[in-house]
CSV table of C-alpha atoms and ligand atoms in Angstrom, one decimal:
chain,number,residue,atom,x,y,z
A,1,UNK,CA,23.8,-12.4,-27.8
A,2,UNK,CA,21.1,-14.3,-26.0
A,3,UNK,CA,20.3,-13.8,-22.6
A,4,UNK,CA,21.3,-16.2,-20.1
A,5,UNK,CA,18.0,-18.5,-19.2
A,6,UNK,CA,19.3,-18.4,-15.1
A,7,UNK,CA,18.7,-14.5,-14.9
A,8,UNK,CA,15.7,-13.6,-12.8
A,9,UNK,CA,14.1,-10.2,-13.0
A,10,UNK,CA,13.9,-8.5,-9.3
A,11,UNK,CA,10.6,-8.9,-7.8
A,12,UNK,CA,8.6,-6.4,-7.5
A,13,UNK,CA,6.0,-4.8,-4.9
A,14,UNK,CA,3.1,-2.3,-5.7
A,15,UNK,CA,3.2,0.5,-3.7
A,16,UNK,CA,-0.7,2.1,-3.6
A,17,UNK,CA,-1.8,5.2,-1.8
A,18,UNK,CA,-5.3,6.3,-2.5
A,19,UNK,CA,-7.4,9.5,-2.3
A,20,UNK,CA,-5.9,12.5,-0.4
A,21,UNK,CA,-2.3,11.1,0.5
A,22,UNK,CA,-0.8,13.5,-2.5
A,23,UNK,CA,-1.7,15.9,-0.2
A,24,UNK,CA,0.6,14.8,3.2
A,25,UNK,CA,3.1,17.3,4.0
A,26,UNK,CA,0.9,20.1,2.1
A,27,UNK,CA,-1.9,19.9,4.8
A,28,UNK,CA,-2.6,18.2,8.6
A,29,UNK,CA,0.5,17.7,10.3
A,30,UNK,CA,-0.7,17.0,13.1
A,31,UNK,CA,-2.3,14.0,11.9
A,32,UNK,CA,0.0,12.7,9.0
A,33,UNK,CA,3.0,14.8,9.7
A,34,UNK,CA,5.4,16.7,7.6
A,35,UNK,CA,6.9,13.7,5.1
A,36,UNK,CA,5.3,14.2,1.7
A,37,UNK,CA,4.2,11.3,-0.6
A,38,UNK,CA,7.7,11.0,-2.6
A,39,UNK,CA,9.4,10.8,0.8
A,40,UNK,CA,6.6,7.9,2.2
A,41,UNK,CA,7.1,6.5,-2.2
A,42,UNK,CA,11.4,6.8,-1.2
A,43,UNK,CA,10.9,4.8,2.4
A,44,UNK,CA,9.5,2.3,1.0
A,45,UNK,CA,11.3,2.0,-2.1
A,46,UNK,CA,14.4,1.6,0.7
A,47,UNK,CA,13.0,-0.8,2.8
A,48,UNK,CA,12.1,-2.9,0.0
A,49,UNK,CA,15.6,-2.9,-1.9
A,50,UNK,CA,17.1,-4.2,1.7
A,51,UNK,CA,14.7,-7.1,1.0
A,52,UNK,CA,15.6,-7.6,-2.9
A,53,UNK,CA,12.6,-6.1,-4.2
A,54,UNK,CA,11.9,-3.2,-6.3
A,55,UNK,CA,8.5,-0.6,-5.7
A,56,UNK,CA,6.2,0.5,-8.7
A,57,UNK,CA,4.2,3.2,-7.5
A,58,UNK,CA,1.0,4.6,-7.7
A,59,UNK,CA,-0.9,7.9,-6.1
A,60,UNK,CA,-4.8,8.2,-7.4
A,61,UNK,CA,-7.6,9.8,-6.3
A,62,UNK,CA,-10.0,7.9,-8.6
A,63,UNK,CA,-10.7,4.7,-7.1
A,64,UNK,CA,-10.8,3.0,-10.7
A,65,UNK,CA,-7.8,3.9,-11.5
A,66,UNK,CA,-6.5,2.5,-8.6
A,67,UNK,CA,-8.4,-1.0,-9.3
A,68,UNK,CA,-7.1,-1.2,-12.5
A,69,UNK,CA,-3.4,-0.9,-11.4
A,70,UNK,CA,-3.9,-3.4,-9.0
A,71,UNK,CA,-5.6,-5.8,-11.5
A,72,UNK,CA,-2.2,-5.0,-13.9
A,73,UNK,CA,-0.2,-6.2,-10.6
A,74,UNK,CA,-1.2,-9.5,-11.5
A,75,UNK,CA,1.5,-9.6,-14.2
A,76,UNK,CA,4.4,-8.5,-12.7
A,77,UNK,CA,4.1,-7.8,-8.9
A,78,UNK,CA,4.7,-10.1,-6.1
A,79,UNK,CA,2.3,-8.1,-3.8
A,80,UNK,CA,1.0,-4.8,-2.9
A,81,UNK,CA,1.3,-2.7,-0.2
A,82,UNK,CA,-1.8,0.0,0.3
A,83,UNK,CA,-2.7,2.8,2.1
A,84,UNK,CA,-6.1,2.9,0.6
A,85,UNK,CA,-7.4,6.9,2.3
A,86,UNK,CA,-10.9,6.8,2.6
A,87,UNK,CA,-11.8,3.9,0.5
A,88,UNK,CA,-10.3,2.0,3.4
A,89,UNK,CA,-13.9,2.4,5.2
A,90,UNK,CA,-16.0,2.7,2.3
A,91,UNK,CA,-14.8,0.6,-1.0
A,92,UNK,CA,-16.6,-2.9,-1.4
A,93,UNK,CA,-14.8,-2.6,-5.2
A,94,UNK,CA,-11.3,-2.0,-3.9
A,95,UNK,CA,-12.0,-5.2,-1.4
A,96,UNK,CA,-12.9,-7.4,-4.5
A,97,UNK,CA,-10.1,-6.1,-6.8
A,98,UNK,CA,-7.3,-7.0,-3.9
A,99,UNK,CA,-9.1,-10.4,-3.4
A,100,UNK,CA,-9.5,-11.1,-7.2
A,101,UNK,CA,-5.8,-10.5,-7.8
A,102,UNK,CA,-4.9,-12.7,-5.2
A,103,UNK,CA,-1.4,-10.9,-4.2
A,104,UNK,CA,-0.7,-10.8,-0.7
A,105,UNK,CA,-1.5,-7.4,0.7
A,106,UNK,CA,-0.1,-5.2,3.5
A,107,UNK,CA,-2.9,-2.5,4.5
A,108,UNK,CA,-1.2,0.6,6.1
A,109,UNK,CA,-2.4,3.8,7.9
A,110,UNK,CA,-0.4,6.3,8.8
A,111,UNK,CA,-2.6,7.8,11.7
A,112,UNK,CA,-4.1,5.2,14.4
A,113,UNK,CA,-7.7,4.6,13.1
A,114,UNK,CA,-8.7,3.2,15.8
A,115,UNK,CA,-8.2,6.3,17.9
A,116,UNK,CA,-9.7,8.7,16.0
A,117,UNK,CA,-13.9,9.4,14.6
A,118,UNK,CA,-15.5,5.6,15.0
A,119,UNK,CA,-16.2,5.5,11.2
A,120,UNK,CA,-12.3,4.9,10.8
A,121,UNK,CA,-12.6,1.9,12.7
A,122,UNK,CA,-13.7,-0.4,10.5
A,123,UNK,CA,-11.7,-1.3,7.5
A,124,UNK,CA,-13.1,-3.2,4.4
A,125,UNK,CA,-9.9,-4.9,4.4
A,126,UNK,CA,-8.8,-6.1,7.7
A,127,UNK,CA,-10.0,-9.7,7.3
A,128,UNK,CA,-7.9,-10.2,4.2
A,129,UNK,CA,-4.6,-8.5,4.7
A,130,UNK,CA,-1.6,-10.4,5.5
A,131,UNK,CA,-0.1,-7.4,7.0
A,132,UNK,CA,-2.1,-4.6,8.8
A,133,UNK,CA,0.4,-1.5,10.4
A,134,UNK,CA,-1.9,1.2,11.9
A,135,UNK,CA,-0.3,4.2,13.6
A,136,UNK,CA,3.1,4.1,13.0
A,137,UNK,CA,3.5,7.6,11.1
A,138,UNK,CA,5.3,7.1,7.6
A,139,UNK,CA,7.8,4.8,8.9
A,140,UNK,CA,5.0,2.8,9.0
A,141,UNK,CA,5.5,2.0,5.3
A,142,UNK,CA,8.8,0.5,6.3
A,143,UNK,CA,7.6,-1.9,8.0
A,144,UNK,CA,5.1,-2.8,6.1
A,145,UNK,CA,7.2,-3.2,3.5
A,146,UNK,CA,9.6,-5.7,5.7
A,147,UNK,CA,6.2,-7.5,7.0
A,148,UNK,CA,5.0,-8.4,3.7
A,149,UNK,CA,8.3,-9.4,2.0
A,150,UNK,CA,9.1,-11.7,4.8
A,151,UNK,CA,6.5,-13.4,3.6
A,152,UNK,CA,7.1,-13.7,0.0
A,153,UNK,CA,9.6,-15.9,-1.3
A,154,UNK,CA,12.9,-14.3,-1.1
A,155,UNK,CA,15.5,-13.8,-4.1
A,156,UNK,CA,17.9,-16.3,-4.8
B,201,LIG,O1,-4.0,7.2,8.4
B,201,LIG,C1,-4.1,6.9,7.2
B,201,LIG,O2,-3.1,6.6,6.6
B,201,LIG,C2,-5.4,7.0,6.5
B,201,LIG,O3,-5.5,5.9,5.6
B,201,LIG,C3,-5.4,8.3,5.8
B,201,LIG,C4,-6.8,8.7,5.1
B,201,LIG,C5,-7.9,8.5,6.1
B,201,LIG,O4,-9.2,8.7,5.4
B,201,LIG,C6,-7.9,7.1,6.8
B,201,LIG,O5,-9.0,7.1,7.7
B,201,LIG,C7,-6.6,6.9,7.5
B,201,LIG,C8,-6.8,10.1,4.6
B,201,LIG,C9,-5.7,10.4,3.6
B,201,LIG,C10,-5.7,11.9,3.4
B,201,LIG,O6,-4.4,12.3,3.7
B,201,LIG,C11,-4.2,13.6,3.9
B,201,LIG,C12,-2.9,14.0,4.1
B,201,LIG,C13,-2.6,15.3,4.4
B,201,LIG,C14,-3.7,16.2,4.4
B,201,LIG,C15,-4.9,15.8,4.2
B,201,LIG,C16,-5.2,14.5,3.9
């Protein structure tokens, strides 16, 4: 039978964490606390099904790996959320890969960046985020989650 032509597919968010976060709840709680990367992949999967949207996720450390799922985000994602680790401070490529796609992007941090060494002050991608939450501990993915689909258009 065909498929009725009125039936939209549930819009989707890229969830990206970059090097290191596989390792949160393994190693510095003091800094990133005890959640580990399914629980931060499960708040935001949470958050974004109160908004209508479903997560694909992704956990590299290989910072072309993580380019090339944002480029494939292009297809199918309404926009991406990203805790990018260290590339944050370092990673001209990731800039122009979150740029080229032209999604809308919420950066996230789990610590405050701006409070710890000064090198984790700057962020190669503070001027083109539509969402920046710094600081917030994991529940920080919640709302940047909530940030960024308010947003996006909303499902009818
Ligand atoms: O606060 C954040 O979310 C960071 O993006 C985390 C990055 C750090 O380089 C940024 O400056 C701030 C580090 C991710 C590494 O995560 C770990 C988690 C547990 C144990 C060791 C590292």
């Amino acid at each position: 039978m065909a498929r009725p032509l009125n039936v939209a597919a549930t819009p989707r968010l890229l969830l990206v964490n970059g090097p290191n976060l596989n390792l949160l709840g393994i190693r510095d709680p003091a800094v990133y606390g005890t959640a580990t990367l399914a629980d931060v992949e499960k708040i935001a999967v949470d958050a974004a099904a109160e908004a209508g949207f479903e997560v694909r996720s992704i956990q590299s450390n290989h910072e072309g790996v993580l380019i090339d799922a944002i480029h494939a985000a292009r297809e199918d994602c309404a926009g991406i959320v990203i805790n990018p680790g260290g590339l944050t401070h370092t990673s001209v490529a990731l800039r122009d890969a979150l740029t080229g796609v032209a999604l809308p992007f919420a950066e996230i941090h789990i610590s405050d960046v701006n409070a710890r060494e000064e090198f984790r002050r700057f962020s190669y991608l503070h001027d083109v985020a539509a969402v920046r939450v710094i600081g917030e501990g994991v529940a920080g993915y919640a709302s940047a989650v909530h940030a960024l689909t308010s947003l996006l258009d909303r499902p009818s």
